Amino acid sequence: MTSAIRADVSVSRTARHVVALSRRNLLQLWAEPLRLVDATVMPMVLSLIFLFLFGGAISKGQGEYVLYLMPGMMVEAIAFASRATGIGLNLDFATGIMDRFHALPIARSAVLGGRITADVVRMAVALAVMFGFALLVGFRVRTGPVEVLAAVLLLLAFGSALCWVSAYVGLLVRSPQAVGSVGFLWMIPLQFGSSMFVPPVTMPGWLQAFAAINPVTSVCDAARGLLVGGPVAQPVLLSLAWIVGLTAVFAPLAVRRYTRRS
């Protein structure tokens, strides 16, 4: 009976369900603002380490390096924030909330959509905090408002794609603690094997080859071009291709895994 009702849920009703579930997840964030710590404090700490401890060795000066580093750290903030999707879904199963959702006449995709929509809003907050921090440590935008808006939208779109990956991982792994560990592990090679912290030309040849096809490199380069100037067209197109590709692969996988786990 319940599955039949779910099958008949219209697109408009599904959209309302997504909004309602997003509101529920955002209210949880409002009640526990410390959930923003991993997406804000950790990127700030890493920024300070790289800028003030390693900046002199990596670049000719902190002034130039901060322009290179901070767009990458904004991508880092998005990556940290995306882990919350998998952890939140896993916790909902562990606490029994999903059992209540299953008894309601709502589309199963609305549960995932509501979680990811709320997490994208969370990313927007983390990105705003990170941008303010970047200005405090000397970062300055060298382009215009249109380019800044494009950079923000691109980062949030990439974050939503990472949320689908995180959702799949969160539904695949059984415990919330394991989700956090697995989510951290699969991000490490993507972050350090990219242009996030240093130009790939300084890396060994085999690592340069990996960085060239790394989606994080494309997004970091696109963000730098849009915020401080430089090549834009190619990294933006590559970033969009990765965003579409990751979403097309992991969104159906996450929905299927959620259905099976339900």
Short mmCIF file of C-alpha atoms in Angstrom, two decimals:
data_model
loop_
_atom_site.label_atom_id
_atom_site.label_comp_id
_atom_site.label_asym_id
_atom_site.label_seq_id
_atom_site.Cartn_x
_atom_site.Cartn_y
_atom_site.Cartn_z
CA MET A 1 0.00 0.00 0.00
CA THR A 2 2.72 2.42 1.02
CA SER A 3 4.83 1.68 -2.05
CA ALA A 4 1.77 2.21 -4.26
CA ILE A 5 1.16 5.59 -2.70
CA ARG A 6 4.79 6.50 -3.21
CA ALA A 7 4.63 5.53 -6.85
CA ASP A 8 1.74 7.97 -7.39
CA VAL A 9 3.42 10.93 -5.71
CA SER A 10 3.41 13.79 -8.20
CA VAL A 11 6.37 15.99 -9.03
CA SER A 12 4.78 18.97 -7.27
CA ARG A 13 4.12 16.96 -4.13
CA THR A 14 7.63 15.56 -4.23
CA ALA A 15 8.99 19.13 -4.42
CA ARG A 16 6.92 20.08 -1.37
CA HIS A 17 8.24 17.04 0.47
CA VAL A 18 11.81 18.02 -0.41
CA VAL A 19 11.20 21.52 0.98
CA ALA A 20 9.64 20.14 4.17
CA LEU A 21 12.48 17.68 4.78
CA SER A 22 15.07 20.36 3.98
CA ARG A 23 13.46 22.59 6.57
CA ARG A 24 13.62 19.76 9.10
CA ASN A 25 17.35 19.27 8.44
CA LEU A 26 18.06 23.01 8.58
CA LEU A 27 16.24 23.28 11.90
CA GLN A 28 18.57 20.60 13.23
CA LEU A 29 21.52 22.69 12.07
CA TRP A 30 20.02 25.77 13.73
CA ALA A 31 19.67 23.84 16.98
CA GLU A 32 23.24 22.49 16.74
CA PRO A 33 25.40 25.11 14.99
CA LEU A 34 28.53 23.15 15.94
CA ARG A 35 27.74 20.98 12.92
CA LEU A 36 29.34 23.78 10.89
CA VAL A 37 32.68 23.37 12.65
CA ASP A 38 34.13 20.76 10.29
CA ALA A 39 33.22 22.84 7.24
CA THR A 40 34.61 26.12 8.62
CA VAL A 41 37.20 25.68 11.38
CA MET A 42 39.20 22.88 9.73
CA PRO A 43 39.70 24.73 6.41
CA MET A 44 40.69 27.84 8.37
CA VAL A 45 43.26 25.91 10.40
CA LEU A 46 44.69 24.32 7.26
CA SER A 47 44.81 27.72 5.60
CA LEU A 48 46.82 29.18 8.46
CA ILE A 49 49.21 26.22 8.45
CA PHE A 50 49.89 26.40 4.73
CA LEU A 51 49.96 30.18 4.58
CA PHE A 52 52.13 31.04 7.56
CA LEU A 53 54.17 27.86 8.07
CA PHE A 54 54.73 26.66 4.50
CA GLY A 55 53.86 29.71 2.43
CA GLY A 56 57.39 31.09 2.35
CA ALA A 57 58.82 27.80 1.16
CA ILE A 58 56.04 27.10 -1.36
CA SER A 59 55.83 30.52 -2.97
CA LYS A 60 57.88 33.67 -3.40
CA GLY A 61 55.78 35.46 -0.80
CA GLN A 62 52.65 35.17 1.29
CA GLY A 63 50.94 37.92 -0.69
CA GLU A 64 51.01 35.90 -3.91
CA TYR A 65 50.43 32.56 -2.23
CA VAL A 66 47.28 33.70 -0.46
CA LEU A 67 45.77 34.50 -3.86
CA TYR A 68 46.61 30.98 -5.00
CA LEU A 69 45.68 29.15 -1.80
CA MET A 70 42.34 30.60 -0.73
CA PRO A 71 40.23 29.59 -3.76
CA GLY A 72 41.51 26.06 -3.16
CA MET A 73 40.57 26.28 0.51
CA MET A 74 37.06 27.30 -0.48
CA VAL A 75 36.87 24.03 -2.41
CA GLU A 76 38.23 22.34 0.72
CA ALA A 77 35.40 23.83 2.79
CA ILE A 78 32.87 22.48 0.28
CA ALA A 79 34.48 19.03 0.43
CA PHE A 80 34.41 18.97 4.23
CA ALA A 81 30.76 20.07 4.27
CA SER A 82 29.72 17.34 1.82
CA ARG A 83 30.63 14.63 4.33
CA ALA A 84 27.64 15.65 6.43
CA THR A 85 25.25 14.18 3.85
CA GLY A 86 26.42 10.62 4.33
CA ILE A 87 26.76 10.97 8.09
CA GLY A 88 23.29 12.50 8.42
CA LEU A 89 21.60 9.78 6.37
CA ASN A 90 23.41 7.08 8.31
CA LEU A 91 22.37 8.63 11.62
CA ASP A 92 18.75 8.78 10.50
CA PHE A 93 18.83 5.05 9.90
CA ALA A 94 20.63 4.41 13.20
CA THR A 95 18.13 6.44 15.24
CA GLY A 96 15.06 5.00 13.54
CA ILE A 97 13.89 8.22 11.88
CA MET A 98 13.89 6.48 8.51
CA ASP A 99 11.27 4.04 9.79
CA ARG A 100 8.93 6.98 10.29
CA PHE A 101 9.66 8.30 6.81
CA HIS A 102 8.87 4.87 5.33
CA ALA A 103 5.41 5.00 6.89
CA LEU A 104 4.62 8.33 5.24
CA PRO A 105 3.22 8.72 1.69
CA ILE A 106 6.32 10.50 0.38
CA ALA A 107 8.65 9.77 -2.51
CA ARG A 108 11.86 8.11 -1.43
CA SER A 109 13.83 10.52 -3.59
CA ALA A 110 12.41 13.35 -1.44
CA VAL A 111 14.30 12.06 1.61
CA LEU A 112 17.61 12.22 -0.25
CA GLY A 113 16.68 15.47 -1.98
CA GLY A 114 15.75 17.10 1.31
CA ARG A 115 19.02 16.07 2.90
CA ILE A 116 21.16 17.28 0.00
CA THR A 117 19.26 20.55 -0.41
CA ALA A 118 19.79 21.35 3.27
CA ASP A 119 23.47 20.44 3.00
CA VAL A 120 23.92 22.74 0.00
CA VAL A 121 22.51 25.57 2.14
CA ARG A 122 24.97 24.53 4.83
CA MET A 123 27.74 24.72 2.23
CA ALA A 124 26.66 28.23 1.25
CA VAL A 125 27.01 29.33 4.89
CA ALA A 126 30.41 27.66 5.18
CA LEU A 127 31.52 29.27 1.93
CA ALA A 128 30.45 32.71 3.16
CA VAL A 129 32.41 32.22 6.38
CA MET A 130 35.43 31.00 4.44
CA PHE A 131 35.26 33.96 2.08
CA GLY A 132 35.21 36.38 5.01
CA PHE A 133 38.19 34.59 6.55
CA ALA A 134 40.04 34.79 3.23
CA LEU A 135 39.61 38.57 3.18
CA LEU A 136 40.97 38.77 6.73
CA VAL A 137 44.20 36.97 5.80
CA GLY A 138 44.82 39.14 2.76
CA PHE A 139 42.90 37.58 -0.11
CA ARG A 140 41.48 40.08 -2.61
CA VAL A 141 39.12 39.50 -5.50
CA ARG A 142 40.59 40.77 -8.78
CA THR A 143 37.58 40.20 -11.00
CA GLY A 144 34.00 41.48 -11.01
CA PRO A 145 30.72 40.56 -9.27
CA VAL A 146 29.55 38.39 -12.18
CA GLU A 147 32.68 36.25 -11.96
CA VAL A 148 32.34 36.00 -8.16
CA LEU A 149 28.72 34.85 -8.49
CA ALA A 150 29.76 32.31 -11.12
CA ALA A 151 32.49 30.99 -8.80
CA VAL A 152 30.02 30.60 -5.91
CA LEU A 153 27.47 28.80 -8.09
CA LEU A 154 30.16 26.51 -9.50
CA LEU A 155 31.43 25.64 -6.02
CA LEU A 156 27.92 24.89 -4.76
CA ALA A 157 27.18 22.77 -7.83
CA PHE A 158 30.35 20.79 -7.23
CA GLY A 159 29.38 20.47 -3.59
CA SER A 160 25.98 19.05 -4.51
CA ALA A 161 27.70 16.44 -6.71
CA LEU A 162 29.98 15.50 -3.81
CA CYS A 163 26.89 15.20 -1.61
CA TRP A 164 25.55 12.46 -3.88
CA VAL A 165 28.86 10.61 -3.53
CA SER A 166 28.71 11.09 0.24
CA ALA A 167 25.09 9.92 0.31
CA TYR A 168 26.02 6.70 -1.44
CA VAL A 169 28.91 6.11 0.96
CA GLY A 170 26.69 6.87 3.94
CA LEU A 171 24.07 4.39 2.79
CA LEU A 172 26.67 1.75 1.97
CA VAL A 173 28.47 1.84 5.34
CA ARG A 174 26.68 0.70 8.46
CA SER A 175 27.94 2.95 11.30
CA PRO A 176 28.13 6.77 11.43
CA GLN A 177 31.71 6.58 12.72
CA ALA A 178 32.76 4.50 9.73
CA VAL A 179 31.05 6.93 7.35
CA GLY A 180 33.18 9.78 8.69
CA SER A 181 36.37 7.76 8.33
CA VAL A 182 35.60 6.47 4.84
CA GLY A 183 34.46 9.92 3.72
CA PHE A 184 37.74 11.42 4.91
CA LEU A 185 39.86 8.73 3.26
CA TRP A 186 38.43 8.97 -0.25
CA MET A 187 38.86 12.75 -0.21
CA ILE A 188 42.56 12.75 0.76
CA PRO A 189 44.02 11.73 -2.64
CA LEU A 190 41.61 14.04 -4.45
CA GLN A 191 42.67 17.02 -2.35
CA PHE A 192 46.43 16.51 -2.06
CA GLY A 193 46.76 15.15 -5.59
CA SER A 194 45.34 18.36 -7.05
CA SER A 195 46.12 22.03 -7.51
CA MET A 196 44.43 22.85 -4.20
CA PHE A 197 47.63 23.64 -2.29
CA VAL A 198 50.44 23.83 -4.87
CA PRO A 199 50.74 24.05 -8.68
CA PRO A 200 50.83 20.56 -10.22
CA VAL A 201 54.01 21.47 -12.15
CA THR A 202 55.94 21.11 -8.88
CA MET A 203 54.79 17.49 -8.49
CA PRO A 204 56.41 14.27 -9.79
CA GLY A 205 55.35 13.27 -13.29
CA TRP A 206 53.00 10.46 -12.23
CA LEU A 207 51.25 12.77 -9.74
CA GLN A 208 50.96 15.51 -12.36
CA ALA A 209 49.13 13.03 -14.58
CA PHE A 210 46.67 12.26 -11.77
CA ALA A 211 46.20 15.96 -10.94
CA ALA A 212 45.43 16.71 -14.59
CA ILE A 213 42.36 14.42 -14.53
CA ASN A 214 41.39 15.18 -10.94
CA PRO A 215 38.01 16.98 -10.67
CA VAL A 216 39.28 18.95 -7.67
CA THR A 217 42.02 20.44 -9.85
CA SER A 218 39.46 21.59 -12.41
CA VAL A 219 37.25 23.22 -9.77
CA CYS A 220 40.18 24.88 -7.97
CA ASP A 221 41.56 26.26 -11.25
CA ALA A 222 38.10 27.47 -12.27
CA ALA A 223 37.58 29.20 -8.92
CA ARG A 224 40.99 30.90 -9.18
CA GLY A 225 40.29 32.10 -12.69
CA LEU A 226 36.91 33.49 -11.71
CA LEU A 227 38.13 35.16 -8.50
CA VAL A 228 41.66 36.38 -9.24
CA GLY A 229 41.93 36.10 -13.02
CA GLY A 230 43.48 33.62 -15.39
CA PRO A 231 42.22 30.84 -17.67
CA VAL A 232 38.51 30.21 -17.13
CA ALA A 233 36.85 28.50 -20.10
CA GLN A 234 38.63 25.13 -19.99
CA PRO A 235 38.58 24.56 -16.20
CA VAL A 236 34.94 25.66 -15.98
CA LEU A 237 33.90 23.30 -18.78
CA LEU A 238 35.86 20.44 -17.21
CA SER A 239 34.31 21.22 -13.82
CA LEU A 240 30.80 21.20 -15.27
CA ALA A 241 31.52 17.89 -17.00
CA TRP A 242 32.65 16.37 -13.71
CA ILE A 243 29.63 17.78 -11.87
CA VAL A 244 27.22 16.29 -14.40
CA GLY A 245 29.13 13.01 -14.51
CA LEU A 246 29.35 12.53 -10.73
CA THR A 247 25.68 13.39 -10.28
CA ALA A 248 24.58 11.13 -13.13
CA VAL A 249 26.49 8.19 -11.64
CA PHE A 250 26.03 8.59 -7.89
CA ALA A 251 22.49 9.99 -7.67
CA PRO A 252 20.90 6.81 -9.12
CA LEU A 253 23.29 4.66 -7.06
CA ALA A 254 22.31 6.50 -3.88
CA VAL A 255 18.58 6.23 -4.60
CA ARG A 256 18.93 2.52 -5.38
CA ARG A 257 20.95 1.89 -2.25
CA TYR A 258 18.44 3.81 -0.17
CA THR A 259 15.61 1.71 -1.61
CA ARG A 260 17.42 -1.53 -0.85
CA ARG A 261 18.37 -0.47 2.65
CA SER A 262 14.82 0.61 3.33
#
